[in-house]
N, CA and C atoms as an extended XYZ file, in Angstrom:
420
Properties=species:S:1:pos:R:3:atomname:S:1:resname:S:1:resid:I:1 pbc="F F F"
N         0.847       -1.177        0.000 N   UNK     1
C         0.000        0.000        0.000 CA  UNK     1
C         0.893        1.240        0.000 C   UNK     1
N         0.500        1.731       -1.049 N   UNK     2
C         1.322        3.691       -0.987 CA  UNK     2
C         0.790        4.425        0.128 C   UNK     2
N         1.852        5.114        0.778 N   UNK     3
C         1.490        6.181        1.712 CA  UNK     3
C         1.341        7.909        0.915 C   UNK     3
N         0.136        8.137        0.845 N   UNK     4
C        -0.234        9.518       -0.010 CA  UNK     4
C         0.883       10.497       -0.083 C   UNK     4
N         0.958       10.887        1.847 N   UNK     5
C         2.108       11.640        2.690 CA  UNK     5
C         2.944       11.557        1.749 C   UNK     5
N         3.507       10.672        1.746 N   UNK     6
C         5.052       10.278        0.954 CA  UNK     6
C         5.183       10.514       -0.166 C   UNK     6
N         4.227       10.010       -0.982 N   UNK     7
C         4.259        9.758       -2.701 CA  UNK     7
C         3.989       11.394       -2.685 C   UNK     7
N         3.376       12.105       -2.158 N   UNK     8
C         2.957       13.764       -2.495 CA  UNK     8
C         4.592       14.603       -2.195 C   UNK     8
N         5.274       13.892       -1.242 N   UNK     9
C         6.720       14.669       -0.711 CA  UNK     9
C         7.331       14.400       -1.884 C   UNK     9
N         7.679       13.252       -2.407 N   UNK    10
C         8.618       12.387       -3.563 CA  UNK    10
C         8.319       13.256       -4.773 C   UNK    10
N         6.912       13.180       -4.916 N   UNK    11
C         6.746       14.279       -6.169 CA  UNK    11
C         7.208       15.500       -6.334 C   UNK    11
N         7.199       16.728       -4.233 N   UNK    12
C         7.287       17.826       -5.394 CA  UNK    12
C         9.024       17.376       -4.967 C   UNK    12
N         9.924       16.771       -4.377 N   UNK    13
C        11.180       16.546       -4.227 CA  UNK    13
C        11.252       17.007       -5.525 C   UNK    13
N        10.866       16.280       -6.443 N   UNK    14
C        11.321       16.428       -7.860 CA  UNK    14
C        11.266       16.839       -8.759 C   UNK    14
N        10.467       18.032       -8.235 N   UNK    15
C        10.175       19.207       -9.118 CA  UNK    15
C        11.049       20.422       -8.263 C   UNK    15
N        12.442       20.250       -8.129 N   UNK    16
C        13.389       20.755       -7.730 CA  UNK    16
C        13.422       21.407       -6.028 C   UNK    16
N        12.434       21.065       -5.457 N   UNK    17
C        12.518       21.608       -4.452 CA  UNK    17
C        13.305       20.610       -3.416 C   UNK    17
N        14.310       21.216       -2.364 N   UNK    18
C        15.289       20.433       -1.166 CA  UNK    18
C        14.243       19.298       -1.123 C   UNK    18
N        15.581       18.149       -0.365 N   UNK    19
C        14.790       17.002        0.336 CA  UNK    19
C        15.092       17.740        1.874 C   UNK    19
N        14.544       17.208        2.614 N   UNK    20
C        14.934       17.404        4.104 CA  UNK    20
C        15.869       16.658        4.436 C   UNK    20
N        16.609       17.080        5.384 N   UNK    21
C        17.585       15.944        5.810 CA  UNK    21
C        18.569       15.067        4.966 C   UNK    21
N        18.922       15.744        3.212 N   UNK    22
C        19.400       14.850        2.595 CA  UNK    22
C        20.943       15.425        2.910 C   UNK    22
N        21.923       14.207        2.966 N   UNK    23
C        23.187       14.521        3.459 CA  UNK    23
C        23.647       14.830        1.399 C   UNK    23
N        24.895       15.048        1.715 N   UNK    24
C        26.005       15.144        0.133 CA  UNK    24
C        25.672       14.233       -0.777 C   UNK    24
N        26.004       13.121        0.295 N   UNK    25
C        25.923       11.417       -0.842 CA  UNK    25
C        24.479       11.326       -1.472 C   UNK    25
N        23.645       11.475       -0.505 N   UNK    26
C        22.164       11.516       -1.037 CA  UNK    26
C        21.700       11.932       -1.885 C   UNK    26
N        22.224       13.558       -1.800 N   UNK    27
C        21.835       14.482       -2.996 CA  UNK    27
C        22.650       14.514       -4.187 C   UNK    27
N        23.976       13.916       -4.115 N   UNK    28
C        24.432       13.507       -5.415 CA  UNK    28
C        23.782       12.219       -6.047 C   UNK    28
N        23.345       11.838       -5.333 N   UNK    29
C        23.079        9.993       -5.978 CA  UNK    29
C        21.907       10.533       -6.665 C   UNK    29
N        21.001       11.313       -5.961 N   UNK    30
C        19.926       11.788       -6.737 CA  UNK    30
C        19.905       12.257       -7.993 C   UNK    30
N        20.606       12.668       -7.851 N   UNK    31
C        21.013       14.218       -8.732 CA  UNK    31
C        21.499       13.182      -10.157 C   UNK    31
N        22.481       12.267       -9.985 N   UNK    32
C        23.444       11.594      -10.483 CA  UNK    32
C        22.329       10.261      -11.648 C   UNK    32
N        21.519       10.616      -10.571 N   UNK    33
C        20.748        9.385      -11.721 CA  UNK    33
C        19.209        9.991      -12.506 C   UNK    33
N        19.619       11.257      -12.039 N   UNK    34
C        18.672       12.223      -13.441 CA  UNK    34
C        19.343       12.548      -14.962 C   UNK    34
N        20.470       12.280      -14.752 N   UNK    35
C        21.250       12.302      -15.707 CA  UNK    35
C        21.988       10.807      -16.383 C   UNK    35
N        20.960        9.724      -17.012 N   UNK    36
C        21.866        8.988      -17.547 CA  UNK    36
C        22.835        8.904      -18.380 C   UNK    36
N        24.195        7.514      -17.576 N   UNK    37
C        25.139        7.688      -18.613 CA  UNK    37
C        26.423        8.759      -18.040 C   UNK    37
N        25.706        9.739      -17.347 N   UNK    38
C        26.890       10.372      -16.610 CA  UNK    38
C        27.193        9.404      -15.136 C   UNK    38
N        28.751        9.629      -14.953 N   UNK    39
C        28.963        9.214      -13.929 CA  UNK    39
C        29.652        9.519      -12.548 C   UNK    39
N        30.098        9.008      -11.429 N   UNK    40
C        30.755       10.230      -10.292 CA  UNK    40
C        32.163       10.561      -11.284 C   UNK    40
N        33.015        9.941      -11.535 N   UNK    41
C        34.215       10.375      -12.871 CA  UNK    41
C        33.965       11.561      -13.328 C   UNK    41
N        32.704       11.435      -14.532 N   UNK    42
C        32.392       12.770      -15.225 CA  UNK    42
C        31.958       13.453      -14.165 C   UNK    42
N        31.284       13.642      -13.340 N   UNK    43
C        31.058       14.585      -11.781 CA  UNK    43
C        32.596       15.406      -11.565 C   UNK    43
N        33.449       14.121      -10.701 N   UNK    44
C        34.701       14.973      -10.754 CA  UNK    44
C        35.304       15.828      -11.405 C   UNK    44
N        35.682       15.095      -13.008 N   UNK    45
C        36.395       15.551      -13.904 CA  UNK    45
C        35.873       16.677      -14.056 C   UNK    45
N        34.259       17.060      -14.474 N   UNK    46
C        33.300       18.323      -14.823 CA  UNK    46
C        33.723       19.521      -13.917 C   UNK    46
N        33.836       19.151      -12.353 N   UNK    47
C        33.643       20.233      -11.321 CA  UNK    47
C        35.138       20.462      -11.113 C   UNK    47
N        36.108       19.559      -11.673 N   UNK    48
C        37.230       19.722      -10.860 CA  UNK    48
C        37.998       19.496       -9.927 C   UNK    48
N        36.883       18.354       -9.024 N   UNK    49
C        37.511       17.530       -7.889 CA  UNK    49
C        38.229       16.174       -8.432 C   UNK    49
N        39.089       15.256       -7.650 N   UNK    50
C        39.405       14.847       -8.088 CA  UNK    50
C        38.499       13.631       -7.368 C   UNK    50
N        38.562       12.075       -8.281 N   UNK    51
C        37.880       11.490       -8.475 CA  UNK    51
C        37.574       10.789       -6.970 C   UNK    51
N        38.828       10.180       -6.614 N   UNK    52
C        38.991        9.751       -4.845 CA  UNK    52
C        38.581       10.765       -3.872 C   UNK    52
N        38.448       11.921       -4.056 N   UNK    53
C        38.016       12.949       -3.250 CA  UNK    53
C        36.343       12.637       -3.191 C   UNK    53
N        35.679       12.792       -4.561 N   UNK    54
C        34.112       12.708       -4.354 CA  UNK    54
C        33.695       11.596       -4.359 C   UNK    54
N        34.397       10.376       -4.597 N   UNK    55
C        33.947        8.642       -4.345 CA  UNK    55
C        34.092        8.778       -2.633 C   UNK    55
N        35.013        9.396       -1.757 N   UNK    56
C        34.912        9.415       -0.475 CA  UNK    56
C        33.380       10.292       -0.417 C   UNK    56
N        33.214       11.722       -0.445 N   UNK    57
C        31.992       12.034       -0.393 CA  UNK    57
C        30.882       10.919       -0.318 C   UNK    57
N        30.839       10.061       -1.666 N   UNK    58
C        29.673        9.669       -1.889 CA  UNK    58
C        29.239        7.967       -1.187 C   UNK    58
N        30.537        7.898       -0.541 N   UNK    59
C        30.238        6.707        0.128 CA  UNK    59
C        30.750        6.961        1.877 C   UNK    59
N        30.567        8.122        1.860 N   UNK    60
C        30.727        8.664        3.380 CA  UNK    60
C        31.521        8.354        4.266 C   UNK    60
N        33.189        8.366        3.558 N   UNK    61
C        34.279        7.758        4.336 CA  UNK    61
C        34.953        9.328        4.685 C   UNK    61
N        34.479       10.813        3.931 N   UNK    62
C        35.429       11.675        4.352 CA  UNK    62
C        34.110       12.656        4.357 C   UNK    62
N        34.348       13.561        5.502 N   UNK    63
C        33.578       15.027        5.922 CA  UNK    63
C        33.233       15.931        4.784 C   UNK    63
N        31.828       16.547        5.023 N   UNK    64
C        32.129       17.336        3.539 CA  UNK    64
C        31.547       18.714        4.928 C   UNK    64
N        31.722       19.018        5.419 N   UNK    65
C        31.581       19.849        6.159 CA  UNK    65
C        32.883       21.616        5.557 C   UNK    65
N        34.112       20.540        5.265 N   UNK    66
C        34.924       21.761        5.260 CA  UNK    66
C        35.110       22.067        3.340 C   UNK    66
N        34.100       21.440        2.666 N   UNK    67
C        34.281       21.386        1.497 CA  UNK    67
C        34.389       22.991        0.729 C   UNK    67
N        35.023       23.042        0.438 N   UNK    68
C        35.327       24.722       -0.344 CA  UNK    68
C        33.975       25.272       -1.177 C   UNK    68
N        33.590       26.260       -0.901 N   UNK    69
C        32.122       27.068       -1.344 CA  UNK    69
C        32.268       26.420       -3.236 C   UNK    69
N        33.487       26.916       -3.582 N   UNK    70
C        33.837       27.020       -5.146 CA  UNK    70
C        34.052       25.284       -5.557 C   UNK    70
N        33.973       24.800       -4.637 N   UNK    71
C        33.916       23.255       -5.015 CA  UNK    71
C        32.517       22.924       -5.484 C   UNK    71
N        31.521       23.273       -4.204 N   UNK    72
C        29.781       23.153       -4.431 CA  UNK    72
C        29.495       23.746       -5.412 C   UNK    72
N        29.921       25.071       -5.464 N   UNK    73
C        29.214       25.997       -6.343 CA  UNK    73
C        29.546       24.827       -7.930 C   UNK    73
N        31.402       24.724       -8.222 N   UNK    74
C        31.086       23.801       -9.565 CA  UNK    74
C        30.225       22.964       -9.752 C   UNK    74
N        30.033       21.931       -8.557 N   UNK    75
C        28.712       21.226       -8.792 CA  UNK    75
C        27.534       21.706       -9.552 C   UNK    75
N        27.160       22.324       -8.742 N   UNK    76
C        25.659       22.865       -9.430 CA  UNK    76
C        26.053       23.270      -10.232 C   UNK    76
N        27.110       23.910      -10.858 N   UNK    77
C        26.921       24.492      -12.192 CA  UNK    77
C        26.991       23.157      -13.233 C   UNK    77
N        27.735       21.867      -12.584 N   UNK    78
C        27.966       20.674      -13.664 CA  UNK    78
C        26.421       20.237      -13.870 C   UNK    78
N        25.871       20.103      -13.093 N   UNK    79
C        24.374       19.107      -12.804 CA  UNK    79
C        23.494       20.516      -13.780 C   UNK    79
N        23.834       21.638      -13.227 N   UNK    80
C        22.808       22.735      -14.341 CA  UNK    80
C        22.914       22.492      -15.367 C   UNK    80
N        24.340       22.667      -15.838 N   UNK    81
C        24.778       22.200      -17.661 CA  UNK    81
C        24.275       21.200      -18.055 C   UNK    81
N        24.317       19.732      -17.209 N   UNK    82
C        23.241       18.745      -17.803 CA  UNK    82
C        22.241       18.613      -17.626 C   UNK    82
N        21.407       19.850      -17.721 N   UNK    83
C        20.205       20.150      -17.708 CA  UNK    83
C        19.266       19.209      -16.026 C   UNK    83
N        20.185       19.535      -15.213 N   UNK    84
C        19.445       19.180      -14.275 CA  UNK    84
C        18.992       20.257      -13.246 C   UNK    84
N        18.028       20.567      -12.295 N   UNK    85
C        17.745       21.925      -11.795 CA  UNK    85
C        17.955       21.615      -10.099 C   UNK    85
N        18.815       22.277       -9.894 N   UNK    86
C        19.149       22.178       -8.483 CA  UNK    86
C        19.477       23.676       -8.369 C   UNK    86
N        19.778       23.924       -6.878 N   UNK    87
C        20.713       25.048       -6.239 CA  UNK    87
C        21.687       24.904       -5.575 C   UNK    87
N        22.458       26.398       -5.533 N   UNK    88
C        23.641       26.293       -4.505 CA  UNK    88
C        23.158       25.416       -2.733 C   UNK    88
N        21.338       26.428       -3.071 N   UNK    89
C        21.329       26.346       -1.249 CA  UNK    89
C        21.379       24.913       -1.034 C   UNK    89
N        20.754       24.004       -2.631 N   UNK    90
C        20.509       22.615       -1.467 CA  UNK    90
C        22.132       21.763       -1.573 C   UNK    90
N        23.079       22.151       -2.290 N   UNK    91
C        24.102       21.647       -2.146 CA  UNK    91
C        24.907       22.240       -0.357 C   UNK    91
N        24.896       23.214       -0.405 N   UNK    92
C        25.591       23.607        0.295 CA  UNK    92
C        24.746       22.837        2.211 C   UNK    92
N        23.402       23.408        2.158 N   UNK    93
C        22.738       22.537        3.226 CA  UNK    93
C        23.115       21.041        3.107 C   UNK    93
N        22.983       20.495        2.389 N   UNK    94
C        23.558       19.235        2.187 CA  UNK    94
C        24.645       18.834        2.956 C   UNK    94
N        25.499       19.599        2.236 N   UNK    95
C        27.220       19.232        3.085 CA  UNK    95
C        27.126       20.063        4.593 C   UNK    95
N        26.283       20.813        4.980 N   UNK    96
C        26.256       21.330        6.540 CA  UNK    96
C        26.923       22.191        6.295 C   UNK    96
N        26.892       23.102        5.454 N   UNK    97
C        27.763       24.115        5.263 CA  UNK    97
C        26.672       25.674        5.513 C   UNK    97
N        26.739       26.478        5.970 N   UNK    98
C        26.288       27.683        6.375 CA  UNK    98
C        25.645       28.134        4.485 C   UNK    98
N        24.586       28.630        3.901 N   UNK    99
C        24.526       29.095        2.859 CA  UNK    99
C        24.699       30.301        2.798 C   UNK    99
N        26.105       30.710        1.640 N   UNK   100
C        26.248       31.813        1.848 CA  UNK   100
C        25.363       32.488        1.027 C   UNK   100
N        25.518       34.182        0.775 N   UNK   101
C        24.852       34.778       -0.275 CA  UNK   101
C        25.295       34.589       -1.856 C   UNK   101
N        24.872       35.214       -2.201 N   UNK   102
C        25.508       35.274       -4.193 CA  UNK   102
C        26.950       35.393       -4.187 C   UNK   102
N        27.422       34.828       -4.774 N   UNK   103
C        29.485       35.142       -5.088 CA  UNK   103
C        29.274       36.309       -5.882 C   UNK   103
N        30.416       36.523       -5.958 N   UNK   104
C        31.101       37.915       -6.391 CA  UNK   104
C        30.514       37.696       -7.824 C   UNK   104
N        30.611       36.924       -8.853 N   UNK   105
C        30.307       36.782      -10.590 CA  UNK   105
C        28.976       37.225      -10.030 C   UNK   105
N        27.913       36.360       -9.295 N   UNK   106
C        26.275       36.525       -9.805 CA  UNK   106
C        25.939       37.987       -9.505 C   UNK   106
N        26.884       38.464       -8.610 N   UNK   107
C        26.152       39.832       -8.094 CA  UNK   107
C        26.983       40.858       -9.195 C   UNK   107
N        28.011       40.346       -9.367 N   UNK   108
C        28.657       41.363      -10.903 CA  UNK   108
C        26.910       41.074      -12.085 C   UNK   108
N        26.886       40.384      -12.294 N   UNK   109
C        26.192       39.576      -13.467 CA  UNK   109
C        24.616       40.531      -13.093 C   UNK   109
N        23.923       40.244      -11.949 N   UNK   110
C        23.308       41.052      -11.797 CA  UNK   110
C        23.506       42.427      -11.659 C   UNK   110
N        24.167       43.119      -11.060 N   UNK   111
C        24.764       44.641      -11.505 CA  UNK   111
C        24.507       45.388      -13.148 C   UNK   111
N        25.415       44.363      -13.966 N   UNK   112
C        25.636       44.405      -15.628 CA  UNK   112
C        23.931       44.510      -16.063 C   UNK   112
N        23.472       43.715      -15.692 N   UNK   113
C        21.768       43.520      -15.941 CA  UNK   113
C        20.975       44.194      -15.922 C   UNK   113
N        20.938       44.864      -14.452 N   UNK   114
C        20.185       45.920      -14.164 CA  UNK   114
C        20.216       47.184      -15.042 C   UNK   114
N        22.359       47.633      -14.872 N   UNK   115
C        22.636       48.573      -15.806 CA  UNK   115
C        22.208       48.968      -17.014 C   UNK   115
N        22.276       47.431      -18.093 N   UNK   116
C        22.115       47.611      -19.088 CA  UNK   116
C        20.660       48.032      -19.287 C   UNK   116
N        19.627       48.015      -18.405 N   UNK   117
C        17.955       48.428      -18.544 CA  UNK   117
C        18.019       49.548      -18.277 C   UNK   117
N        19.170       50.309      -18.195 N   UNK   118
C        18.603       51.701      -17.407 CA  UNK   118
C        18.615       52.296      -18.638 C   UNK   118
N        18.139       53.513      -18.645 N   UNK   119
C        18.211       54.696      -20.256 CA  UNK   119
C        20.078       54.788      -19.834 C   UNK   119
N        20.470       55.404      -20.998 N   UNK   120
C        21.580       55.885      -21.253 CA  UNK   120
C        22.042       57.093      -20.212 C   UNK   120
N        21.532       57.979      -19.931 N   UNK   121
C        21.312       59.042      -18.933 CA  UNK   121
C        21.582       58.810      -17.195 C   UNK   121
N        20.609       57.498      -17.419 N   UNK   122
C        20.602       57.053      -15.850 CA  UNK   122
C        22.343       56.284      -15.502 C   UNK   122
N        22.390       55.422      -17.027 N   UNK   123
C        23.683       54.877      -16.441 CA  UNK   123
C        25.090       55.644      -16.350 C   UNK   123
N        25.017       57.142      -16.816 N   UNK   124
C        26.029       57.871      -16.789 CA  UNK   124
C        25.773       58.269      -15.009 C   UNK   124
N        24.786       58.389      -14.872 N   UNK   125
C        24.698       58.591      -13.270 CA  UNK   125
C        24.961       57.708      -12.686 C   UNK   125
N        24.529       56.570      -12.838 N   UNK   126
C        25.358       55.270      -12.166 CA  UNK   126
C        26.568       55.289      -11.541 C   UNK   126
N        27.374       55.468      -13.265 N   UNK   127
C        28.870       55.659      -12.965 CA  UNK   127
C        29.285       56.674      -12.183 C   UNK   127
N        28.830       57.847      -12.248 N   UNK   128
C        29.078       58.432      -11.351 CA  UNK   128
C        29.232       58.401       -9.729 C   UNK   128
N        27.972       58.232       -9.352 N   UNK   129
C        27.706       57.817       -8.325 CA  UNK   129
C        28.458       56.555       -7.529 C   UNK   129
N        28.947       55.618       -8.703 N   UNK   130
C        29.648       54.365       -8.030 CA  UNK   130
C        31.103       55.266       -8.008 C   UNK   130
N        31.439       56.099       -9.029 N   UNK   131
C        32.845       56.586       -8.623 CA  UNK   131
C        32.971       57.366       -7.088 C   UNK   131
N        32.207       58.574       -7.585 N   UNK   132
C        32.335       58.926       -5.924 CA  UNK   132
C        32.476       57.746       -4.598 C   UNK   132
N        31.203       56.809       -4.699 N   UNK   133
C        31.505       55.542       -3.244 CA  UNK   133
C        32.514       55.453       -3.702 C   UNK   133
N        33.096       55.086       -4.630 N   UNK   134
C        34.734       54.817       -4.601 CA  UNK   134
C        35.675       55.455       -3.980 C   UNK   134
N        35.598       56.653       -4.159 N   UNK   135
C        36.625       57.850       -3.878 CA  UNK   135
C        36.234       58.055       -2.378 C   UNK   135
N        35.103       57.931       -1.758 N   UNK   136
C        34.194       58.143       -0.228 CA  UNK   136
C        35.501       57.073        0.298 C   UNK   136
N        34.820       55.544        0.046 N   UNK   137
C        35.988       54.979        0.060 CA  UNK   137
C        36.922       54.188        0.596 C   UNK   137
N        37.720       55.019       -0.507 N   UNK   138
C        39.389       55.023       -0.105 CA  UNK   138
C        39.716       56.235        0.776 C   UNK   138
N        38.856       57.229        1.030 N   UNK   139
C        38.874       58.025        2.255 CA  UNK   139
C        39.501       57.473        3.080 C   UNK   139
N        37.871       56.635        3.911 N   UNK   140
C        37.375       55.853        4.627 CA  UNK   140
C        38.318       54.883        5.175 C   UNK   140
């Protein structure tokens, strides 16, 4: 007999929203078999870790507690590229890691974005305005 509870959690799990309580290994294995044909290898090789590093991850012989932000972050960007939809936050909750805010690129990236919508006029004020905080500063 199916439990409703459950089968209703499982569903929206997988319409990208966190699992609760899923550790690293969990959420890679998940992750790992939305994508057939890829494997933890191509994982490594993709993000940059090396292969014995995330086979420990995924069979829970080494901590991912102290795992480097720019390690996770490649993740998600490998699993995005193969069209899979995750986030930083649930990688990073995953490994017990504090979620930080946006890195330095997304908040450049958003900056560029915004800019480019403004009239021509506004973004000469922009610049301005960011020069002065500049010059405030290096006061400062």
């Amino acid at each position: 007999m199916t439990n409703p509870q459950r089968a209703s959690r499982d569903t929206e799990a997988d319409h990208g929203r966190p699992h609760r309580d899923e550790d690293l290994a969990a959420l890679l294995e998940r992750l790992l078999a939305q994508v057939p044909g890829r494997t933890q290898k191509d994982l490594a090789s993709a993000a940059g870790i090396s292969y014995p590093t995330l086979n420990a991850w995924m069979n829970r012989t080494r901590g991912t507690s102290r795992i480097a932000p720019e390690k996770l972050r490649a993740m998600v960007d490998v699993f995005r590229g193969w069209g899979v939809r995750t986030t930083p936050r649930e990688f990073f909750e995953a490994a017990g890691r504090p979620v930080p805010g946006p890195s330095a690129d997304e908040r450049e990236a958003r900056l560029l974005m915004l800019y480019r919508q403004l009239p021509e006029a506004r973004q000469r004020a922009l610049l301005r305005d960011a020069e002065m905080m500049l010059q405030v500063s290096r006061i400062t």
